Amino acid sequence: KPHKPQPPGPWTLPIIGSLHHVISVVPHRKITELCRRHGPLMLLKLGEVPAVIVSSAEAAAQVMKTNDLTFATRPGTPTQDIAGCGGRGIIFAPYGDHWRQMRKVCIVELLSAKQVRRMDGIRPAEVGSLLRYIVATASTGATVNISEKMMELSNGIVARAVFGGKFAEQEEYIRELDVVLTLLGGFCLVDLFPSSRLARWLSFGARRMQRSYGCMQRIIENVIEERKAVRAAGEGTCSVDEEDLLDVLLRLQKEDSLAFPLTTESICAVLFDIFSGATDTTGTILEWAMSELVRHPKTMARAQLEIRQTLGQDRDVITNSDLTELTYMRMVIKEVLRLHQPAPLIPRMAREDCQILGYDMPKGTTIFINVFAVSRDPKCWKSPDEFVPERFENNSMDYIGAHYEFTPFGAGRRQCPGMLFGTSTLEIALANLLYHFDWVLPGGASLESLDMSEKFGITVGRKTDLQLIAIPRGQFNAT
Ligand code: HEM
């Protein structure tokens, strides 16, 4: 076959390659600017690591559909290897029998529709305490720190789902998780120069990651030991229907019927993946949703009208089963996911030689699907940078992985298994915030003054916390 040249890219410097083009406060935006200049496939050299950036719907489809099996693995950088516990989890695990087993456990046992429905019972409790906090704060005239509260809500729901409630040393676990996620989002020396012993020796990030991951592992091991002791003493026994996710994993460990036994280390790794996959993603989408809605009062009013008219007056905490008819709110969520995907660059690696858009992709090529660029591509979207939920009216465009111009959850074999869990939390949280309160910027600030800058990390959140004034509506029972 004739060899196609490697994809074009910006000029490089010795040793650092293309890093000088990319390093900025918001690298996904810098990379997108470069993609617009160099085309749908662009080659970067991140230190010594060549990486191809995929930034059109057609190229994304060739990766996640046509060549899905070929790209069903992750690049596996040294820091990801620490956070993925040497491939024992799911997110960073290389493609293979072990990943297949863990993914099956995740889909069939942990995040199945049945489990997500079971969690419908726990979400309202967390949402209820958030609503009570907001009512109390509003009565003093103080602002609500939406960014902080959305993260707490998201953490609270995941902690309940996994451990049945708050667990010992939860604050410390979340603090260390933050450190690990920040390090994963950055450019760590050892990841840029994986073959260099000097880089390994100098890499503060890898050592910090090791320490934080070790600390999280110790906390979970203690929780597991405690739970085992409680179950062994015959206290708090529960039926399969009442199991939280830790119970499910311990049951599978005890049954010992899996091809690869579930060790305590792999349980820690899976729980890390669920916490890291679920909490920041959901929390940041919610803070962006509230930011966009407050900047677009007509959209906010339309969403509120729909919820209030559909659900009637004087409701208490709204539950997921109340939400089936809220079509406009779903359009709002889609539009937030289009503009603010928590993971703008999805990492994959070629397991064998293949071609994308006619370019050779040798085995081992690292690629990033730039979903940020694709979902703002003017070839696919009208006024792509504007927040217009109505664009989803009367069309079938969805994020489930069938439309490659809109894949905030990825697609194919490695697609996010927490899509239903995540969107159920987004829906219940937004519905309650919009039903029970009106929202304005503090001090009568103008809508244009709201800072929408991003902070880069493994999830892209707001640079500054979103502070809003809540005006309670109706008689929510705050006791
Ligand atoms: C709510 C917003 C969320 C978004 C936008 C999101 C996005 C993503 C993306 C883009 C990927 C990579 C997909 C790919 O390579 O094709 C991913 C993977 C993953 N997500 Fe999510 N996620 C969300 C919520 C969740 C939740 C709630 C959980 C768990 C409860 C979760 C668990 C995972 C796991 C375990 C993986 C790794 C899958 C694998 O490598 O096989 N995510 N997510």
PDB file of C-alpha atoms and ligand atoms in Angstrom, residues 64 68 71-74 90-93 99 103 106 110-111 119 158 245 270 273-283 285 337 340-348 369 371 407-423 425-426, ligand 1:
ATOM      1  CA  MET A  64     -14.583   5.002  17.704  1.00  0.00           C
ATOM      2  CA  ASP A  68     -13.169   0.726  17.618  1.00  0.00           C
ATOM      3  CA  PHE A  71      -8.441   1.887  19.535  1.00  0.00           C
ATOM      4  CA  ALA A  72      -9.985   0.141  22.540  1.00  0.00           C
ATOM      5  CA  THR A  73      -6.998   0.783  24.751  1.00  0.00           C
ATOM      6  CA  ARG A  74      -5.492   3.746  26.623  1.00  0.00           C
ATOM      7  CA  ILE A  90     -11.123   0.187  34.320  1.00  0.00           C
ATOM      8  CA  ILE A  91     -10.497   3.758  33.135  1.00  0.00           C
ATOM      9  CA  PHE A  92      -6.742   3.431  32.597  1.00  0.00           C
ATOM     10  CA  ALA A  93      -6.588  -0.345  32.134  1.00  0.00           C
ATOM     11  CA  TRP A  99     -10.280  -4.926  31.543  1.00  0.00           C
ATOM     12  CA  ARG A 103     -15.926  -3.512  32.624  1.00  0.00           C
ATOM     13  CA  CYS A 106     -19.119  -2.366  36.157  1.00  0.00           C
ATOM     14  CA  LEU A 110     -22.426  -1.707  39.510  1.00  0.00           C
ATOM     15  CA  LEU A 111     -23.942   0.684  36.989  1.00  0.00           C
ATOM     16  CA  MET A 119     -30.086   4.866  43.479  1.00  0.00           C
ATOM     17  CA  VAL A 158     -21.571   8.710  44.912  1.00  0.00           C
ATOM     18  CA  LEU A 245     -21.634  -1.035  45.452  1.00  0.00           C
ATOM     19  CA  VAL A 270     -12.572   0.194  40.716  1.00  0.00           C
ATOM     20  CA  ASP A 273     -12.478   4.890  38.982  1.00  0.00           C
ATOM     21  CA  ILE A 274     -16.092   5.297  40.043  1.00  0.00           C
ATOM     22  CA  PHE A 275     -15.276   8.220  42.339  1.00  0.00           C
ATOM     23  CA  SER A 276     -13.009   9.934  39.834  1.00  0.00           C
ATOM     24  CA  GLY A 277     -15.302   9.148  36.874  1.00  0.00           C
ATOM     25  CA  ALA A 278     -18.454  10.280  38.643  1.00  0.00           C
ATOM     26  CA  THR A 279     -17.826  13.150  41.011  1.00  0.00           C
ATOM     27  CA  ASP A 280     -15.908  15.914  39.204  1.00  0.00           C
ATOM     28  CA  THR A 281     -17.626  15.252  35.879  1.00  0.00           C
ATOM     29  CA  THR A 282     -21.139  15.598  37.302  1.00  0.00           C
ATOM     30  CA  GLY A 283     -20.196  18.491  39.595  1.00  0.00           C
ATOM     31  CA  ILE A 285     -21.453  19.962  34.364  1.00  0.00           C
ATOM     32  CA  LEU A 337     -22.690  18.814  27.450  1.00  0.00           C
ATOM     33  CA  HIS A 340     -18.718  22.021  28.379  1.00  0.00           C
ATOM     34  CA  GLN A 341     -17.650  18.388  28.149  1.00  0.00           C
ATOM     35  CA  PRO A 342     -15.785  17.612  31.373  1.00  0.00           C
ATOM     36  CA  ALA A 343     -13.258  15.518  29.403  1.00  0.00           C
ATOM     37  CA  PRO A 344     -12.469  17.525  26.219  1.00  0.00           C
ATOM     38  CA  LEU A 345      -9.648  15.223  25.049  1.00  0.00           C
ATOM     39  CA  ILE A 346     -10.375  11.488  25.173  1.00  0.00           C
ATOM     40  CA  PRO A 347      -7.173   9.411  25.211  1.00  0.00           C
ATOM     41  CA  ARG A 348      -6.912   6.182  23.191  1.00  0.00           C
ATOM     42  CA  ILE A 369     -10.293  12.608  20.339  1.00  0.00           C
ATOM     43  CA  VAL A 371     -14.543  16.298  21.509  1.00  0.00           C
ATOM     44  CA  THR A 407     -19.748  12.368  22.007  1.00  0.00           C
ATOM     45  CA  PRO A 408     -19.235  13.858  25.498  1.00  0.00           C
ATOM     46  CA  PHE A 409     -19.338  10.286  26.891  1.00  0.00           C
ATOM     47  CA  GLY A 410     -17.133   8.850  24.152  1.00  0.00           C
ATOM     48  CA  ALA A 411     -18.376   5.943  22.021  1.00  0.00           C
ATOM     49  CA  GLY A 412     -17.694   2.303  21.269  1.00  0.00           C
ATOM     50  CA  ARG A 413     -16.175  -0.269  23.601  1.00  0.00           C
ATOM     51  CA  ARG A 414     -14.565   2.268  25.938  1.00  0.00           C
ATOM     52  CA  GLN A 415     -17.602   4.528  26.133  1.00  0.00           C
ATOM     53  CA  CYS A 416     -18.470   5.856  29.587  1.00  0.00           C
ATOM     54  CA  PRO A 417     -20.406   3.172  31.504  1.00  0.00           C
ATOM     55  CA  GLY A 418     -21.704   5.829  33.953  1.00  0.00           C
ATOM     56  CA  MET A 419     -23.812   7.738  31.402  1.00  0.00           C
ATOM     57  CA  LEU A 420     -27.161   6.785  32.965  1.00  0.00           C
ATOM     58  CA  PHE A 421     -25.905   7.273  36.514  1.00  0.00           C
ATOM     59  CA  GLY A 422     -24.454  10.684  35.608  1.00  0.00           C
ATOM     60  CA  THR A 423     -27.413  12.013  33.629  1.00  0.00           C
ATOM     61  CA  THR A 425     -27.966  13.020  38.846  1.00  0.00           C
ATOM     62  CA  LEU A 426     -27.822  15.964  36.427  1.00  0.00           C
TER      63      LEU A 426
HETATM   64  C1  HEM B   1     -21.877  12.817  33.971  1.00  0.00           C
HETATM   65  C2  HEM B   1     -20.956  13.039  33.165  1.00  0.00           C
HETATM   66  C3  HEM B   1     -19.876  12.121  32.666  1.00  0.00           C
HETATM   67  C4  HEM B   1     -19.179  12.352  31.520  1.00  0.00           C
HETATM   68  C5  HEM B   1     -19.354  13.526  30.557  1.00  0.00           C
HETATM   69  C6  HEM B   1     -18.254  11.250  31.365  1.00  0.00           C
HETATM   70  C7  HEM B   1     -17.368  11.136  30.303  1.00  0.00           C
HETATM   71  C8  HEM B   1     -16.543  10.045  30.101  1.00  0.00           C
HETATM   72  C9  HEM B   1     -15.682   9.874  28.942  1.00  0.00           C
HETATM   73  C10 HEM B   1     -15.535  10.869  27.796  1.00  0.00           C
HETATM   74  C11 HEM B   1     -15.049   8.686  29.070  1.00  0.00           C
HETATM   75  C12 HEM B   1     -14.066   8.071  28.069  1.00  0.00           C
HETATM   76  C13 HEM B   1     -14.890   7.353  27.013  1.00  0.00           C
HETATM   77  C14 HEM B   1     -14.143   6.813  25.816  1.00  0.00           C
HETATM   78  O1  HEM B   1     -12.927   6.527  25.863  1.00  0.00           O
HETATM   79  O2  HEM B   1     -14.806   6.628  24.765  1.00  0.00           O
HETATM   80  C15 HEM B   1     -15.504   8.086  30.319  1.00  0.00           C
HETATM   81  C16 HEM B   1     -15.077   6.871  30.797  1.00  0.00           C
HETATM   82  C17 HEM B   1     -15.484   6.341  31.993  1.00  0.00           C
HETATM   83  N1  HEM B   1     -16.424   6.865  32.857  1.00  0.00           N
HETATM   84 FE1  HEM B   1     -17.484   8.564  32.599  1.00  0.00          FE
HETATM   85  N2  HEM B   1     -18.416  10.381  32.399  1.00  0.00           N
HETATM   86  C18 HEM B   1     -19.407  10.858  33.226  1.00  0.00           C
HETATM   87  C19 HEM B   1     -19.900  10.254  34.364  1.00  0.00           C
HETATM   88  C20 HEM B   1     -19.468   9.044  34.866  1.00  0.00           C
HETATM   89  C21 HEM B   1     -20.025   8.396  36.017  1.00  0.00           C
HETATM   90  C22 HEM B   1     -21.216   8.918  36.816  1.00  0.00           C
HETATM   91  C23 HEM B   1     -19.304   7.256  36.223  1.00  0.00           C
HETATM   92  C24 HEM B   1     -19.452   6.191  37.277  1.00  0.00           C
HETATM   93  C25 HEM B   1     -20.398   6.129  38.158  1.00  0.00           C
HETATM   94  C26 HEM B   1     -18.299   7.178  35.167  1.00  0.00           C
HETATM   95  C27 HEM B   1     -17.382   6.162  35.018  1.00  0.00           C
HETATM   96  C28 HEM B   1     -16.544   6.016  33.937  1.00  0.00           C
HETATM   97  C29 HEM B   1     -15.636   4.892  33.764  1.00  0.00           C
HETATM   98  C30 HEM B   1     -15.449   3.717  34.730  1.00  0.00           C
HETATM   99  C31 HEM B   1     -14.976   5.091  32.531  1.00  0.00           C
HETATM  100  C32 HEM B   1     -13.921   4.208  31.878  1.00  0.00           C
HETATM  101  C33 HEM B   1     -14.513   3.287  30.831  1.00  0.00           C
HETATM  102  C34 HEM B   1     -13.460   2.415  30.150  1.00  0.00           C
HETATM  103  O3  HEM B   1     -12.321   2.845  29.975  1.00  0.00           O
HETATM  104  O4  HEM B   1     -13.813   1.285  29.786  1.00  0.00           O
HETATM  105  N3  HEM B   1     -18.431   8.281  34.368  1.00  0.00           N
HETATM  106  N4  HEM B   1     -16.426   8.929  30.916  1.00  0.00           N
END
